[in-house]
Amino acid sequence: MPKSHLLKQWDQEYIWHPFTQMKDWAKEDPLIIDSAQGVYLKDTDGNIYMDGVSSLWVNVHGHRQPQIDAALKKQIDRLSHSTLLGLSNTPSIELAKRLIEIAPKGLKKVFYSDNGSTAVEIAIKMAYQYWQNVGQNKKTSIIHLKDSYHGDTLGSVSVGGIDLFHKVYRKLIFKTISLKGHGWQAIEELEQLLKTKHDKIAALVVEPLVQGAAGMLMWPQGALKKMRVLTKKYNVFLIVDEVATGFGRTGKMFACEHEGVSPDFLCMAKGITGGYLPLAATLTTQKIYDGFLFDYKEYKTFFHGHTYTGNPLACSAALANLDIFQKQRTLTKLDPKIKFLEKKLKMLYNLPSVAELRQKGFMVGIELTGRLEDRIGAKVCQRVRKYGVILRPLGNVIVLMPPLSITIKELDFLVMATFRAIQETENEK
């Protein structure tokens, strides 16, 4: 039996895939990626596909990026892992300094973890414990946005607002306050809430500018800035989840920069290592850090940690990632690509099933008409593979989020392939 057939058999026999209805998966012919180069993936049968979603929003400068490859090879000859519990290591220190240098002004400290969910959960726990440590014991509530998504651990699910993902866990999670509206309606609701209950609210957690998992929902210009003004006025911490929006996805290093916002917590993951290794970081202020500086006997330490916190290999990849941003002027070169993409996407409005296009930088959502149970988005993403493109939908929203290193010619191909796949799916109805 050919190796590719054997791997597909083993996959269906042994692996439980995330966010996947395995009853359907068992009927499909699994696509198994074996290698990659630049913005392209190669499967075990030798077929080549464009990575249209950056391997789930993480790849930044392309696969097998020489500078990151070299950094990892160099680091593996020195140290692969050493704990941050009671010790430190060189790459984690160097990366922390670099992250603070590029982060919004006012952020001073870095707490490492492994993924976006944990980065957000750490921020929530820190915000909650800070108020307990300083004697404001009533400030325990967390506010989040409607249709929010911050990950899949129970703490981050608690501040999630997408019933499809979270409803089944409602009896396991802690109670939060969910804003009911979108855009400026949500801001008005937030202001009234803070006016009357700020003494009981610890923090507001938001996805800045773009709510990714909700289908690339865009916030109006100035909304994030207003949130910052209100949270400062009423002494409530602002937690921004830049897991999806960070590292150039919106056209700037962090989405907060578009509105000059400096939060109390900034959570990052996904693109931090350029798409190479799991790593996350929660950045916070000197004020919050100082709220944990007590004598040991008072037991006000932040009792939280992860085995691979500050892993040297991951931190080395992240340092190389930042070097590439600087040396190759990635963000400067991104601007004409963003403008081209915005112009090219307009052709999709010629398709009857395209209800709306949403874009911020390299984050694109193409909303299709139709019932969720008809799986229109999944059908389009399956069909686009015949044109050599890998996409993954969010319900009936087709997501385009290619690596930042993609060329304009490749962007043109990506949009045209998506157009044809949607058109062909329409014709099947």
CSV table of N, CA and C in Angstrom, one decimal, residues 251-390:
chain,number,residue,atom,x,y,z
A,251,GLY,N,-2.3,45.4,9.0
A,251,GLY,CA,-1.5,46.5,8.3
A,251,GLY,C,-0.5,47.2,9.2
A,252,LYS,N,-0.7,47.0,10.5
A,252,LYS,CA,0.2,47.5,11.5
A,252,LYS,C,0.6,46.4,12.4
A,253,MET,N,1.7,46.6,13.2
A,253,MET,CA,2.2,45.5,14.0
A,253,MET,C,1.1,45.0,14.9
A,254,PHE,N,0.4,45.9,15.6
A,254,PHE,CA,-0.8,45.6,16.4
A,254,PHE,C,-1.9,46.4,16.1
A,255,ALA,N,-3.1,45.9,16.1
A,255,ALA,CA,-4.4,46.6,15.7
A,255,ALA,C,-4.6,47.8,16.6
A,256,CYS,N,-4.1,47.8,17.8
A,256,CYS,CA,-4.3,49.0,18.7
A,256,CYS,C,-3.7,50.2,18.1
A,257,GLU,N,-2.6,50.0,17.3
A,257,GLU,CA,-1.9,51.2,16.8
A,257,GLU,C,-2.7,52.0,15.9
A,258,HIS,N,-3.7,51.4,15.2
A,258,HIS,CA,-4.6,52.2,14.3
A,258,HIS,C,-5.3,53.3,15.0
A,259,GLU,N,-5.5,53.2,16.4
A,259,GLU,CA,-6.3,54.2,17.1
A,259,GLU,C,-5.5,54.7,18.3
A,260,GLY,N,-4.2,54.5,18.3
A,260,GLY,CA,-3.3,55.0,19.3
A,260,GLY,C,-3.7,54.5,20.7
A,261,VAL,N,-4.2,53.3,20.8
A,261,VAL,CA,-4.6,52.8,22.1
A,261,VAL,C,-3.5,52.0,22.8
A,262,SER,N,-3.3,52.3,24.1
A,262,SER,CA,-2.4,51.5,24.9
A,262,SER,C,-3.3,50.8,26.0
A,263,PRO,N,-3.4,49.5,25.9
A,263,PRO,CA,-4.3,48.8,26.9
A,263,PRO,C,-3.6,48.5,28.2
A,264,ASP,N,-4.3,47.9,29.1
A,264,ASP,CA,-3.7,47.4,30.4
A,264,ASP,C,-3.1,46.0,30.2
A,265,PHE,N,-3.7,45.3,29.3
A,265,PHE,CA,-3.2,44.0,28.9
A,265,PHE,C,-3.2,43.8,27.4
A,266,LEU,N,-2.2,43.2,26.8
A,266,LEU,CA,-2.2,42.9,25.4
A,266,LEU,C,-1.8,41.4,25.3
A,267,CYS,N,-2.7,40.6,24.7
A,267,CYS,CA,-2.5,39.2,24.5
A,267,CYS,C,-2.1,38.9,23.1
A,268,MET,N,-1.0,38.1,22.9
A,268,MET,CA,-0.5,37.8,21.6
A,268,MET,C,-0.1,36.3,21.5
A,269,ALA,N,-0.2,35.8,20.3
A,269,ALA,CA,0.2,34.4,20.1
A,269,ALA,C,0.3,34.2,18.6
A,270,LYS,N,-0.3,33.2,18.0
A,270,LYS,CA,-0.4,32.9,16.5
A,270,LYS,C,0.9,33.4,15.8
A,271,GLY,N,0.9,34.6,15.3
A,271,GLY,CA,2.1,35.0,14.4
A,271,GLY,C,3.3,35.4,15.2
A,272,ILE,N,3.4,35.2,16.5
A,272,ILE,CA,4.5,35.6,17.2
A,272,ILE,C,5.8,34.9,16.8
A,273,THR,N,5.8,33.7,16.4
A,273,THR,CA,7.0,32.9,16.0
A,273,THR,C,7.0,32.8,14.5
A,274,GLY,N,6.2,33.6,13.8
A,274,GLY,CA,6.2,33.5,12.3
A,274,GLY,C,5.5,32.2,11.8
A,275,GLY,N,4.8,31.5,12.8
A,275,GLY,CA,4.1,30.3,12.4
A,275,GLY,C,4.9,29.0,12.6
A,276,TYR,N,5.9,29.1,13.4
A,276,TYR,CA,6.8,28.0,13.5
A,276,TYR,C,6.5,27.1,14.8
A,277,LEU,N,6.3,27.7,15.9
A,277,LEU,CA,6.2,27.0,17.2
A,277,LEU,C,5.2,27.7,18.1
A,278,PRO,N,4.5,26.9,19.0
A,278,PRO,CA,3.6,27.4,19.9
A,278,PRO,C,4.3,28.4,20.9
A,279,LEU,N,3.7,29.6,21.0
A,279,LEU,CA,4.2,30.6,22.0
A,279,LEU,C,3.2,31.6,22.1
A,280,ALA,N,3.0,32.2,23.3
A,280,ALA,CA,2.1,33.3,23.6
A,280,ALA,C,2.7,34.2,24.6
A,281,ALA,N,2.2,35.4,24.7
A,281,ALA,CA,2.6,36.3,25.7
A,281,ALA,C,1.5,37.2,26.1
A,282,THR,N,1.5,37.5,27.4
A,282,THR,CA,0.5,38.5,27.9
A,282,THR,C,1.3,39.7,28.4
A,283,LEU,N,1.2,40.8,27.8
A,283,LEU,CA,1.9,42.0,28.2
A,283,LEU,C,1.0,42.9,29.1
A,284,THR,N,1.6,43.5,30.1
A,284,THR,CA,0.9,44.3,31.0
A,284,THR,C,1.7,45.4,31.6
A,285,THR,N,1.1,46.3,32.4
A,285,THR,CA,1.7,47.5,32.9
A,285,THR,C,2.5,47.3,34.2
A,286,GLN,N,3.3,48.3,34.5
A,286,GLN,CA,4.0,48.3,35.8
A,286,GLN,C,3.1,48.4,36.9
A,287,LYS,N,2.0,49.1,36.8
A,287,LYS,CA,1.0,49.2,37.9
A,287,LYS,C,0.5,47.9,38.2
A,288,ILE,N,0.1,47.1,37.2
A,288,ILE,CA,-0.5,45.7,37.5
A,288,ILE,C,0.6,44.8,38.1
A,289,TYR,N,1.8,44.9,37.5
A,289,TYR,CA,2.9,44.1,38.1
A,289,TYR,C,3.1,44.4,39.6
A,290,ASP,N,3.1,45.7,39.9
A,290,ASP,CA,3.4,46.1,41.3
A,290,ASP,C,2.3,45.7,42.2
A,291,GLY,N,1.1,45.4,41.7
A,291,GLY,CA,0.0,44.9,42.5
A,291,GLY,C,0.1,43.5,42.9
A,292,PHE,N,1.3,42.8,42.6
A,292,PHE,CA,1.5,41.5,43.0
A,292,PHE,C,2.8,41.4,43.8
A,293,LEU,N,3.4,42.6,44.2
A,293,LEU,CA,4.6,42.6,44.9
A,293,LEU,C,4.4,42.7,46.4
A,294,PHE,N,4.3,41.6,47.1
A,294,PHE,CA,4.0,41.5,48.5
A,294,PHE,C,5.0,40.5,49.1
A,295,ASP,N,5.0,40.5,50.4
A,295,ASP,CA,5.8,39.5,51.2
A,295,ASP,C,5.2,38.1,50.9
A,296,TYR,N,6.0,37.1,50.8
A,296,TYR,CA,5.6,35.8,50.4
A,296,TYR,C,4.4,35.3,51.4
A,297,LYS,N,4.6,35.6,52.6
A,297,LYS,CA,3.6,35.1,53.6
A,297,LYS,C,2.2,35.6,53.4
A,298,GLU,N,2.0,36.7,52.5
A,298,GLU,CA,0.6,37.1,52.2
A,298,GLU,C,0.0,36.3,51.1
A,299,TYR,N,0.7,35.5,50.4
A,299,TYR,CA,0.2,34.6,49.4
A,299,TYR,C,-0.5,35.4,48.3
A,300,LYS,N,0.1,36.5,47.8
A,300,LYS,CA,-0.5,37.3,46.8
A,300,LYS,C,0.3,37.1,45.5
A,301,THR,N,1.1,36.1,45.4
A,301,THR,CA,1.8,35.8,44.2
A,301,THR,C,0.9,35.4,43.1
A,302,PHE,N,1.3,35.6,41.8
A,302,PHE,CA,0.4,35.1,40.7
A,302,PHE,C,0.8,33.6,40.5
A,303,PHE,N,0.0,32.8,41.1
A,303,PHE,CA,0.2,31.3,41.1
A,303,PHE,C,-0.3,30.7,39.8
A,304,HIS,N,0.5,30.9,38.7
A,304,HIS,CA,0.1,30.4,37.4
A,304,HIS,C,1.4,30.2,36.6
A,305,GLY,N,1.4,29.1,35.8
A,305,GLY,CA,2.5,28.8,35.0
A,305,GLY,C,2.3,27.7,34.0
A,306,HIS,N,3.2,27.5,33.1
A,306,HIS,CA,3.1,26.4,32.1
A,306,HIS,C,4.5,25.8,32.0
A,307,THR,N,4.5,24.5,31.7
A,307,THR,CA,5.8,23.8,31.7
A,307,THR,C,6.7,24.4,30.6
A,308,TYR,N,6.2,24.7,29.5
A,308,TYR,CA,7.0,25.2,28.4
A,308,TYR,C,7.0,26.7,28.3
A,309,THR,N,6.6,27.4,29.4
A,309,THR,CA,6.7,28.9,29.4
A,309,THR,C,8.1,29.4,29.0
A,310,GLY,N,8.1,30.3,28.0
A,310,GLY,CA,9.4,30.9,27.6
A,310,GLY,C,10.3,29.9,27.0
A,311,ASN,N,9.8,28.9,26.3
A,311,ASN,CA,10.6,27.9,25.7
A,311,ASN,C,11.7,28.6,24.8
A,312,PRO,N,13.0,28.2,24.9
A,312,PRO,CA,14.0,28.9,24.2
A,312,PRO,C,13.9,28.7,22.6
A,313,LEU,N,13.5,27.6,22.2
A,313,LEU,CA,13.3,27.4,20.7
A,313,LEU,C,12.3,28.3,20.2
A,314,ALA,N,11.1,28.4,20.8
A,314,ALA,CA,10.0,29.2,20.4
A,314,ALA,C,10.4,30.7,20.5
A,315,CYS,N,11.1,31.1,21.5
A,315,CYS,CA,11.5,32.5,21.7
A,315,CYS,C,12.6,32.9,20.6
A,316,SER,N,13.4,31.9,20.2
A,316,SER,CA,14.4,32.2,19.2
A,316,SER,C,13.7,32.4,17.8
A,317,ALA,N,12.7,31.6,17.6
A,317,ALA,CA,11.9,31.8,16.4
A,317,ALA,C,11.2,33.1,16.4
A,318,ALA,N,10.7,33.5,17.5
A,318,ALA,CA,10.0,34.8,17.6
A,318,ALA,C,11.0,36.0,17.4
A,319,LEU,N,12.2,35.9,17.9
A,319,LEU,CA,13.2,36.9,17.7
A,319,LEU,C,13.6,37.0,16.2
A,320,ALA,N,13.7,35.9,15.5
A,320,ALA,CA,14.0,35.9,14.1
A,320,ALA,C,12.8,36.5,13.3
A,321,ASN,N,11.6,36.2,13.8
A,321,ASN,CA,10.4,36.8,13.2
A,321,ASN,C,10.5,38.3,13.2
A,322,LEU,N,10.8,38.8,14.4
A,322,LEU,CA,10.9,40.3,14.5
A,322,LEU,C,12.0,40.9,13.7
A,323,ASP,N,13.1,40.2,13.6
A,323,ASP,CA,14.2,40.6,12.8
A,323,ASP,C,13.8,40.8,11.4
A,324,ILE,N,13.0,39.8,10.9
A,324,ILE,CA,12.6,39.9,9.5
A,324,ILE,C,11.6,41.1,9.2
A,325,PHE,N,10.7,41.3,10.2
A,325,PHE,CA,9.9,42.5,10.1
A,325,PHE,C,10.7,43.7,9.9
A,326,GLN,N,11.8,43.8,10.6
A,326,GLN,CA,12.6,45.0,10.6
A,326,GLN,C,13.5,45.1,9.4
A,327,LYS,N,14.2,44.0,9.1
A,327,LYS,CA,15.1,44.1,8.0
A,327,LYS,C,14.5,44.1,6.6
A,328,GLN,N,13.4,43.4,6.5
A,328,GLN,CA,12.7,43.3,5.2
A,328,GLN,C,11.6,44.4,5.0
A,329,ARG,N,11.4,45.2,6.0
A,329,ARG,CA,10.4,46.3,6.0
A,329,ARG,C,9.0,45.7,5.6
A,330,THR,N,8.7,44.6,6.3
A,330,THR,CA,7.5,43.9,6.0
A,330,THR,C,6.2,44.7,6.0
A,331,LEU,N,6.0,45.6,7.0
A,331,LEU,CA,4.8,46.4,7.1
A,331,LEU,C,4.7,47.4,6.0
A,332,THR,N,5.9,48.0,5.7
A,332,THR,CA,5.9,49.0,4.6
A,332,THR,C,5.5,48.4,3.3
A,333,LYS,N,6.1,47.2,3.0
A,333,LYS,CA,5.8,46.5,1.8
A,333,LYS,C,4.4,45.9,1.7
A,334,LEU,N,3.7,45.8,2.9
A,334,LEU,CA,2.4,45.3,2.9
A,334,LEU,C,1.3,46.2,2.4
A,335,ASP,N,1.6,47.5,2.5
A,335,ASP,CA,0.5,48.5,2.2
A,335,ASP,C,0.0,48.4,0.7
A,336,PRO,N,0.9,48.3,-0.3
A,336,PRO,CA,0.4,48.2,-1.6
A,336,PRO,C,-0.4,46.9,-1.9
A,337,LYS,N,0.0,45.8,-1.1
A,337,LYS,CA,-0.7,44.5,-1.2
A,337,LYS,C,-2.1,44.7,-0.7
A,338,ILE,N,-2.2,45.4,0.4
A,338,ILE,CA,-3.6,45.6,1.0
A,338,ILE,C,-4.5,46.3,0.1
A,339,LYS,N,-3.9,47.4,-0.5
A,339,LYS,CA,-4.7,48.2,-1.5
A,339,LYS,C,-5.1,47.4,-2.7
A,340,PHE,N,-4.2,46.5,-3.2
A,340,PHE,CA,-4.5,45.7,-4.3
A,340,PHE,C,-5.7,44.7,-3.9
A,341,LEU,N,-5.5,44.1,-2.8
A,341,LEU,CA,-6.5,43.1,-2.3
A,341,LEU,C,-7.9,43.8,-2.2
A,342,GLU,N,-7.9,45.0,-1.6
A,342,GLU,CA,-9.2,45.7,-1.4
A,342,GLU,C,-9.9,45.9,-2.8
A,343,LYS,N,-9.1,46.3,-3.8
A,343,LYS,CA,-9.6,46.6,-5.1
A,343,LYS,C,-10.1,45.3,-5.8
A,344,LYS,N,-9.3,44.3,-5.7
A,344,LYS,CA,-9.5,43.0,-6.4
A,344,LYS,C,-10.8,42.3,-5.8
A,345,LEU,N,-11.0,42.4,-4.5
A,345,LEU,CA,-12.1,41.7,-3.9
A,345,LEU,C,-13.4,42.2,-4.3
A,346,LYS,N,-13.5,43.5,-4.8
A,346,LYS,CA,-14.8,44.0,-5.2
A,346,LYS,C,-15.5,43.2,-6.3
A,347,MET,N,-14.7,42.5,-7.1
A,347,MET,CA,-15.3,41.7,-8.2
A,347,MET,C,-16.2,40.6,-7.6
A,348,LEU,N,-16.0,40.2,-6.4
A,348,LEU,CA,-16.8,39.2,-5.8
A,348,LEU,C,-18.3,39.6,-5.6
A,349,TYR,N,-18.5,40.9,-5.6
A,349,TYR,CA,-19.9,41.4,-5.5
A,349,TYR,C,-20.7,41.1,-6.7
A,350,ASN,N,-20.0,40.7,-7.8
A,350,ASN,CA,-20.7,40.2,-9.0
A,350,ASN,C,-21.4,38.9,-8.8
A,351,LEU,N,-21.1,38.2,-7.8
A,351,LEU,CA,-21.6,36.9,-7.5
A,351,LEU,C,-22.9,37.0,-6.6
A,352,PRO,N,-24.0,36.4,-7.0
A,352,PRO,CA,-25.3,36.6,-6.3
A,352,PRO,C,-25.2,36.1,-4.8
A,353,SER,N,-24.4,35.1,-4.5
A,353,SER,CA,-24.4,34.6,-3.2
A,353,SER,C,-23.5,35.3,-2.2
A,354,VAL,N,-22.7,36.3,-2.7
A,354,VAL,CA,-21.9,37.1,-1.8
A,354,VAL,C,-22.7,38.2,-1.2
A,355,ALA,N,-22.9,38.1,0.1
A,355,ALA,CA,-23.8,39.1,0.8
A,355,ALA,C,-23.0,40.3,1.2
A,356,GLU,N,-21.7,40.1,1.7
A,356,GLU,CA,-20.9,41.2,2.2
A,356,GLU,C,-19.4,40.8,2.2
A,357,LEU,N,-18.6,41.8,1.9
A,357,LEU,CA,-17.1,41.7,2.0
A,357,LEU,C,-16.6,42.5,3.2
A,358,ARG,N,-15.8,41.9,4.0
A,358,ARG,CA,-15.3,42.6,5.2
A,358,ARG,C,-13.7,42.5,5.2
A,359,GLN,N,-13.0,43.6,5.2
A,359,GLN,CA,-11.6,43.5,5.2
A,359,GLN,C,-10.9,44.6,6.1
A,360,LYS,N,-9.9,44.1,6.8
A,360,LYS,CA,-9.0,45.0,7.5
A,360,LYS,C,-7.6,44.5,7.2
A,361,GLY,N,-6.8,45.2,6.4
A,361,GLY,CA,-5.5,44.7,6.1
A,361,GLY,C,-5.6,43.3,5.4
A,362,PHE,N,-4.9,42.3,5.9
A,362,PHE,CA,-4.9,41.0,5.3
A,362,PHE,C,-5.9,40.1,6.0
A,363,MET,N,-6.9,40.6,6.7
A,363,MET,CA,-8.0,39.9,7.3
A,363,MET,C,-9.2,40.1,6.5
A,364,VAL,N,-9.7,39.0,5.8
A,364,VAL,CA,-10.8,39.2,4.9
A,364,VAL,C,-11.9,38.1,5.2
A,365,GLY,N,-13.2,38.6,5.3
A,365,GLY,CA,-14.3,37.7,5.4
A,365,GLY,C,-15.3,37.9,4.3
A,366,ILE,N,-15.6,36.8,3.6
A,366,ILE,CA,-16.5,36.9,2.5
A,366,ILE,C,-17.8,36.2,2.9
A,367,GLU,N,-18.8,36.9,3.2
A,367,GLU,CA,-20.1,36.3,3.8
A,367,GLU,C,-21.0,35.9,2.6
A,368,LEU,N,-21.4,34.6,2.7
A,368,LEU,CA,-22.3,34.1,1.7
A,368,LEU,C,-23.7,33.9,2.2
A,369,THR,N,-24.6,34.0,1.3
A,369,THR,CA,-26.0,33.8,1.7
A,369,THR,C,-26.3,32.3,1.8
A,370,GLY,N,-27.3,31.9,2.5
A,370,GLY,CA,-27.7,30.5,2.7
A,370,GLY,C,-27.8,30.1,4.1
A,371,ARG,N,-28.4,28.9,4.3
A,371,ARG,CA,-28.5,28.4,5.7
A,371,ARG,C,-27.2,27.8,6.2
A,372,LEU,N,-26.9,27.9,7.4
A,372,LEU,CA,-25.7,27.4,8.0
A,372,LEU,C,-25.6,25.8,7.8
A,373,GLU,N,-26.8,25.2,7.9
A,373,GLU,CA,-26.8,23.7,7.9
A,373,GLU,C,-26.5,23.2,6.4
A,374,ASP,N,-26.6,24.1,5.4
A,374,ASP,CA,-26.3,23.7,4.1
A,374,ASP,C,-24.8,23.7,3.8
A,375,ARG,N,-24.0,24.2,4.7
A,375,ARG,CA,-22.5,24.1,4.7
A,375,ARG,C,-22.0,24.7,3.4
A,376,ILE,N,-22.5,25.9,3.0
A,376,ILE,CA,-22.1,26.5,1.8
A,376,ILE,C,-20.6,26.9,1.8
A,377,GLY,N,-20.2,27.4,3.0
A,377,GLY,CA,-18.8,27.8,3.2
A,377,GLY,C,-17.9,26.6,3.0
A,378,ALA,N,-18.2,25.5,3.6
A,378,ALA,CA,-17.4,24.3,3.5
A,378,ALA,C,-17.3,23.8,2.1
A,379,LYS,N,-18.4,23.9,1.4
A,379,LYS,CA,-18.5,23.4,0.0
A,379,LYS,C,-17.5,24.3,-0.9
A,380,VAL,N,-17.5,25.6,-0.7
A,380,VAL,CA,-16.7,26.4,-1.4
A,380,VAL,C,-15.2,26.1,-1.1
A,381,CYS,N,-14.9,25.9,0.1
A,381,CYS,CA,-13.5,25.6,0.5
A,381,CYS,C,-13.0,24.3,0.0
A,382,GLN,N,-14.0,23.3,-0.1
A,382,GLN,CA,-13.6,22.0,-0.7
A,382,GLN,C,-13.4,22.2,-2.2
A,383,ARG,N,-14.2,23.0,-2.9
A,383,ARG,CA,-14.1,23.2,-4.3
A,383,ARG,C,-12.8,23.9,-4.7
A,384,VAL,N,-12.4,24.9,-3.9
A,384,VAL,CA,-11.3,25.8,-4.3
A,384,VAL,C,-10.0,25.0,-4.3
A,385,ARG,N,-10.0,23.8,-3.7
A,385,ARG,CA,-8.8,23.0,-3.7
A,385,ARG,C,-8.4,22.5,-5.1
A,386,LYS,N,-9.4,22.4,-6.0
A,386,LYS,CA,-9.1,21.9,-7.3
A,386,LYS,C,-8.3,23.0,-8.1
A,387,TYR,N,-8.4,24.3,-7.6
A,387,TYR,CA,-7.6,25.3,-8.1
A,387,TYR,C,-6.2,25.5,-7.4
A,388,GLY,N,-6.0,24.6,-6.5
A,388,GLY,CA,-4.7,24.7,-5.7
A,388,GLY,C,-4.7,25.7,-4.6
A,389,VAL,N,-5.8,25.8,-3.9
A,389,VAL,CA,-5.8,26.7,-2.8
A,389,VAL,C,-6.4,26.1,-1.5
A,390,ILE,N,-5.8,26.3,-0.4
A,390,ILE,CA,-6.4,25.8,0.9
A,390,ILE,C,-7.1,27.0,1.6
